[in-house]
Coordinates of C-alpha atoms in Angstrom, one line a residue:
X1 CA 90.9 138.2 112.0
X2 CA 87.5 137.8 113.6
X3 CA 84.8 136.5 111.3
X4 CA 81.2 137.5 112.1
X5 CA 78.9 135.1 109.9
X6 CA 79.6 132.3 107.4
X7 CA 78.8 132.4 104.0
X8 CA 77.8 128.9 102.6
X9 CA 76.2 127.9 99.4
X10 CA 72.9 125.5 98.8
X11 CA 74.6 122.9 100.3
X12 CA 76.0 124.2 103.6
X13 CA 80.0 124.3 102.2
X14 CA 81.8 127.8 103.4
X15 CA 82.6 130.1 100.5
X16 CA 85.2 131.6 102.6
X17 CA 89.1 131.7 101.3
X18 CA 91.0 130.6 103.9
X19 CA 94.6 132.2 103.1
X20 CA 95.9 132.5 99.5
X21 CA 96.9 129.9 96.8
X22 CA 100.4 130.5 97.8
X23 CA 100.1 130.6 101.3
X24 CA 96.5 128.1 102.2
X25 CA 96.2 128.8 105.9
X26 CA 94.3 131.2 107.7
X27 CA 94.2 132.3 111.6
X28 CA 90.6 133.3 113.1
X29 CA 90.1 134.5 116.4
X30 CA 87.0 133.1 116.9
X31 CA 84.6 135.0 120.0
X32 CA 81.3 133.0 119.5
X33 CA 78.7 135.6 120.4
X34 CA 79.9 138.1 117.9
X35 CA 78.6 136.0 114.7
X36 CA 75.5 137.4 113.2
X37 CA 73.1 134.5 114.7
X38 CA 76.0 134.5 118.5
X39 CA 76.9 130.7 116.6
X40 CA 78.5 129.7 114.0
X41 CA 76.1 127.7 111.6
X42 CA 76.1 124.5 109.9
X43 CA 79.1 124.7 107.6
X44 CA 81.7 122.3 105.5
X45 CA 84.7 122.9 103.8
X46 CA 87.3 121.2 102.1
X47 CA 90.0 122.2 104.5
X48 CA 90.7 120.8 108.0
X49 CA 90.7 122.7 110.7
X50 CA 92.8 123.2 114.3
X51 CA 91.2 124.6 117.0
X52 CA 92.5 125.8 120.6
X53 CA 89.7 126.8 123.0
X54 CA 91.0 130.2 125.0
X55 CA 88.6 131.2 127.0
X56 CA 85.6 129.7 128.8
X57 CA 84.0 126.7 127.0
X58 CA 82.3 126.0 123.4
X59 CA 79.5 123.3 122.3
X60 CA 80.4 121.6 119.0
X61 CA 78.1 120.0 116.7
X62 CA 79.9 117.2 114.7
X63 CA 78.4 115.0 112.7
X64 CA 75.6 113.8 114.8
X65 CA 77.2 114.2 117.8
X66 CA 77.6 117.2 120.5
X67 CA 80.2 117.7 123.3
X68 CA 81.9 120.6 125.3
X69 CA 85.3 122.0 124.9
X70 CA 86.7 123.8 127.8
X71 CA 89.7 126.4 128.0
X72 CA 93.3 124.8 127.0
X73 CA 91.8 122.1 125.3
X74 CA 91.7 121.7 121.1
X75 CA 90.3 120.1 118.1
X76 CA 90.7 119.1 115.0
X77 CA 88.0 118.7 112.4
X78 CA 88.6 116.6 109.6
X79 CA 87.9 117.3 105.1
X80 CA 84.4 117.7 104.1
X81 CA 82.9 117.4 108.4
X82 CA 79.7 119.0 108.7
X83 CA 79.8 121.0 112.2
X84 CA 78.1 123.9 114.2
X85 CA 79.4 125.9 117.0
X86 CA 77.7 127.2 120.1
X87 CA 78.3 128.9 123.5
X88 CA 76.9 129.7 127.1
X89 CA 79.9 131.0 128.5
X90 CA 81.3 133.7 126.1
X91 CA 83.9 131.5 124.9
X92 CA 86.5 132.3 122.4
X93 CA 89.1 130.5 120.3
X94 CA 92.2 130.5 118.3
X95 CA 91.3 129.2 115.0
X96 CA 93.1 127.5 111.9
X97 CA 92.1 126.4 108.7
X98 CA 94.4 125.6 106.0
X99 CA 94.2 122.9 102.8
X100 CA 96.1 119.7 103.5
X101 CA 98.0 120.3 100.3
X102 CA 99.7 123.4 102.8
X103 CA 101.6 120.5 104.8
X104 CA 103.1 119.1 101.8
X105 CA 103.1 118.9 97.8
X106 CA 100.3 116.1 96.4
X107 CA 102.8 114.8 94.9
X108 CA 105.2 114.1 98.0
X109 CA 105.5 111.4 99.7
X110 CA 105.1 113.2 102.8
X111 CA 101.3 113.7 101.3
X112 CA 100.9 110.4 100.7
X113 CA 102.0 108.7 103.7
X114 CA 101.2 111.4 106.2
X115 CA 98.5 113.8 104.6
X116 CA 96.4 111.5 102.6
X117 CA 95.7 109.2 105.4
X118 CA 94.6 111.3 107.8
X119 CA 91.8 113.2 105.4
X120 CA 90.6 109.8 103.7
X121 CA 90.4 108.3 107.4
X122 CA 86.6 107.9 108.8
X123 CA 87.2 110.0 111.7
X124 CA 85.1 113.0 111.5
X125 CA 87.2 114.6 114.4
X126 CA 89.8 114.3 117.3
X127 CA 89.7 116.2 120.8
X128 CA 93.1 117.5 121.4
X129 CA 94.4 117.2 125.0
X130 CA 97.7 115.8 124.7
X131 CA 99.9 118.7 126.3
X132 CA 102.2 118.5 123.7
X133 CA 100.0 119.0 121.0
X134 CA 98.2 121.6 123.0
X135 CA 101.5 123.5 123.2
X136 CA 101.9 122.9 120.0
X137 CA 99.0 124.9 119.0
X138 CA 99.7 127.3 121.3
X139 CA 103.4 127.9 119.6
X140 CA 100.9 128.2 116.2
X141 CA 99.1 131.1 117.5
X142 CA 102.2 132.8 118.5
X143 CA 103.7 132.7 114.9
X144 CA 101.3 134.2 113.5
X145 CA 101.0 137.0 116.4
X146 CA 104.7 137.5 115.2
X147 CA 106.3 140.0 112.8
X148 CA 109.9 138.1 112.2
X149 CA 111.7 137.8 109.1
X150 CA 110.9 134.3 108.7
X151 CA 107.2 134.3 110.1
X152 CA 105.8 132.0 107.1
X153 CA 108.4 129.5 107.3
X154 CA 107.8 129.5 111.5
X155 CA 103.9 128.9 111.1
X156 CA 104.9 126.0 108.6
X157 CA 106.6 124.1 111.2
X158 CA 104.3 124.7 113.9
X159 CA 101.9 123.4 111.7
X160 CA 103.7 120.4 110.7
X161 CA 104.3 119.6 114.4
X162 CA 100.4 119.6 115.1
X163 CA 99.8 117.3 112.1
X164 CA 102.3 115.2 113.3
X165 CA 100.4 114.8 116.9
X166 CA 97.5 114.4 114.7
X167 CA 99.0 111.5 112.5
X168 CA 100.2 109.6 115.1
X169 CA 97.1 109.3 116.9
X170 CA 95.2 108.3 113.3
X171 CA 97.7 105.8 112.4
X172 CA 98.1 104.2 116.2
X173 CA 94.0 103.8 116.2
X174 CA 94.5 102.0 112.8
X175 CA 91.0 100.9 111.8
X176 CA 89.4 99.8 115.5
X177 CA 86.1 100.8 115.1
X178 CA 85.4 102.7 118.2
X179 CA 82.4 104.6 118.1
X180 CA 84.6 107.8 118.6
X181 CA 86.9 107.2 116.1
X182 CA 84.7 106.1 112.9
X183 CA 83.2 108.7 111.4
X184 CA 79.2 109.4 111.5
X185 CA 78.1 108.9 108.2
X186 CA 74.7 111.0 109.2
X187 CA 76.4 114.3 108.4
X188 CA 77.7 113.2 104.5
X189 CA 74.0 112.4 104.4
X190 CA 72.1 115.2 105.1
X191 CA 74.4 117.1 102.2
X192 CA 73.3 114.8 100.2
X193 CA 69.7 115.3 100.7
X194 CA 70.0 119.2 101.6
X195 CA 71.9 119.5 97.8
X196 CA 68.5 117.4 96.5
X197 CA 66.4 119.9 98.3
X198 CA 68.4 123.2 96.9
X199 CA 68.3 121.9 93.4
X200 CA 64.5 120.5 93.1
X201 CA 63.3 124.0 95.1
X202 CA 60.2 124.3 92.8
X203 CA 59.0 121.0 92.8
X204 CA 56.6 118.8 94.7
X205 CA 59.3 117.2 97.2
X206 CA 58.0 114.2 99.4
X207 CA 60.2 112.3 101.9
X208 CA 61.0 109.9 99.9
X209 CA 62.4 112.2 97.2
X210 CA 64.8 113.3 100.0
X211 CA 65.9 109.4 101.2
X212 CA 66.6 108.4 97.4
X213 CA 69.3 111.6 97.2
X214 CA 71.1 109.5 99.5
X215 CA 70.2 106.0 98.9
X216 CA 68.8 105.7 102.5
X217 CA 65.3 104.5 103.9
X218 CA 62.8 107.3 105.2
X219 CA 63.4 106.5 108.5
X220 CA 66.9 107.0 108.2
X221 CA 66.5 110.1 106.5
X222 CA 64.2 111.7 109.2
X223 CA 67.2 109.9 112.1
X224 CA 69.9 111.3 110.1
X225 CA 68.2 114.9 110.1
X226 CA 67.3 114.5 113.8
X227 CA 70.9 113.6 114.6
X228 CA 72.7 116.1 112.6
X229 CA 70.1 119.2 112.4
X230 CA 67.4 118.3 114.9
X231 CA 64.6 118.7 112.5
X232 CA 63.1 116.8 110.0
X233 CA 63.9 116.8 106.5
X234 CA 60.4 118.4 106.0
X235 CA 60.8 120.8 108.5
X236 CA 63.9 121.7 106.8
X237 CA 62.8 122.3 103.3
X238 CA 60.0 124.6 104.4
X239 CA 62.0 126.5 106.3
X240 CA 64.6 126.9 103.7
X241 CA 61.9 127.7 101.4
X242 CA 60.6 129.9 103.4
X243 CA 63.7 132.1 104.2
X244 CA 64.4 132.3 100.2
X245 CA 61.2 133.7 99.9
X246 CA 62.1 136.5 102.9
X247 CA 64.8 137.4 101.0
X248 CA 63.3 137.6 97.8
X249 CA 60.9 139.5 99.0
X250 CA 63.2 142.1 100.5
X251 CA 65.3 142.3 97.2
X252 CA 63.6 141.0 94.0
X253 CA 59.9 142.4 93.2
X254 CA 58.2 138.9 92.4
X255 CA 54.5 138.6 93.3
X256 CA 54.0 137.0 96.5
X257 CA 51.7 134.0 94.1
X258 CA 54.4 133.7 92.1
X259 CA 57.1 133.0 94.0
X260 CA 54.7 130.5 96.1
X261 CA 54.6 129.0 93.2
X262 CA 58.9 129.7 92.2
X263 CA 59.2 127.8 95.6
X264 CA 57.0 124.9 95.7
X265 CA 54.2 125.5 97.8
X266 CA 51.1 124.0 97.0
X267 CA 49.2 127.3 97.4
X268 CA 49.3 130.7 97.9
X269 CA 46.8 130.6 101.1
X270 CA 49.2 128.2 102.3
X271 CA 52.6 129.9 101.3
X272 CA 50.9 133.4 103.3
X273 CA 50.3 131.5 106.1
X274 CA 53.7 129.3 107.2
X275 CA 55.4 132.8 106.1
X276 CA 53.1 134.6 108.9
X277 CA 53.7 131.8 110.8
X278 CA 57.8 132.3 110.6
X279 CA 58.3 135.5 109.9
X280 CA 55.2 136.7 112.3
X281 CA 54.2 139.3 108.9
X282 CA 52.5 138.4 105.8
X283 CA 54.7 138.6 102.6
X284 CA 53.5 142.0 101.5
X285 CA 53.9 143.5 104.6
X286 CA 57.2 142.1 105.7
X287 CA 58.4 143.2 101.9
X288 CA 56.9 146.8 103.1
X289 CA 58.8 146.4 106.3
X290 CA 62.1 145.4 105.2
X291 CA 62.5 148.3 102.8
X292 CA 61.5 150.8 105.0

């Protein structure tokens, strides 16, 4: 399945089902410049995530950091890791997101010993070159290429070998506290302060509205949105604020005064003009142009 945008909520988590209740994975093939915006967006979701880069090379954006991927390498992205994807090159990749509950029962004690440590550990993410593990992956993407009789008992395994790679990496790390290994605490942040943002919309927001959300300092706030986003929290909410109003405009019939006022800006004048400044119309007339 390709996937050509991703559908999040007001605080950046994917409303996409991955697989069913019954069966909790899901296989994407993932070609980069055929989302909506040629990148997939700021995103989070419960579920982890295996990836195996196929062709050329993709940027990720994890939790405050950034790094390239290149062809035969993978990944895996941890519970609740804010992350963005980007390319130069046209790259593509084979994709899997499942819930951890799909390696084993929460009751088990294969959940607890195996499962549970791995999504509770502060690692946002691990680079996957191992060739075993990379072939392991590999075997995952043929299972579910396959028709066979026993297909979702095959992908299963494959699965469990991955997490097992995965596992044993976590557990021989332990808790060092290598800057690669302990997980960025930026991202969990800027939820935070982004779910503040989304549920205050209408009101007079200052910076320091945004900081206490997460029980941070201004100045981390502004280096936590410069790490993770690269903007400031500011810039952020106006922008947010200011695509709401786009699309309210295109599909509501709201005066343009009141929803300056529905979205917190201080005036009209000045709602008119950071829309003209974005959007490169004034409200009436890009609410003229998008219905036409």
């Amino acid at each position: 399945m390709q996937l050509t945008h991703t559908p999040i909520d007001d605080t950046h988590q994917e409303l996409t089902r991955h697989g069913t209740p019954e069966f909790p994975i899901a296989y994407y093939h993932d070609v980069i410049d055929q989302y909506d915006i040629r990148s997939v967006d700021w995103h989070w979701h419960v579920e982890v995530e295996f990836t195996l880069i196929e062709h050329a090379s993709i940027r990720y954006h994890i939790d405050g950091t950034e790094f390239e991927l290149e062809q035969g390498e993978g990944i895996f992205i941890n519970s609740n890791v804010l992350h963005r994807l980007t390319t130069t090159t046209g790259g593509t990749a084979h994709n899997f997101v499942l819930a951890p509950e799909f390696i084993a029962p929460v009751q088990s004690d294969i959940y607890r010993l195996y499962v549970l440590p791995v999504i509770q550990n502060p690692c946002p993410y691990l680079i996957l070159r191992d060739p075993d593990c990379v072939q392991a992956l590999g075997c995952l993407y043929d299972e579910f290429a396959s028709n066979t009789s026993t297909r979702q008992l095959e992908i299963h395994a494959r699965t469990e070998d991955v997490w097992t790679h995965i596992a044993r990496k976590l557990m021989k790390a332990g808790d060092r506290s290598s800057g690669t290994l302990r997980r960025n605490l930026a991202g969990h942040r800027v939820q935070l302060m982004i779910g503040y943002m989304q549920s205050h919309l209408a009101e007079h927001i200052a910076l320091g509205d945004i900081a206490d959300a997460a029980q941070i300092s201004k100045s981390e706030a502004l280096r936590c949105f410069r790490s993770v986003l690269g903007t400031t929290p500011i810039a952020y909410l106006i922008g947010y604020r200011l695509d709401t109003a786009a699309d309210l405009l295109a599909h509501g019939e709201s005066s343009v005064s009141s929803l300056a006022e529905h979205l917190g800006f201080e005036s009209t004048s000045y709602f008119c003009r950071m829309f003209k400044r974005r959007f490169g119309l004034s409200p009436l007339r890009y609410r003229s142009a998008r219905r036409a």
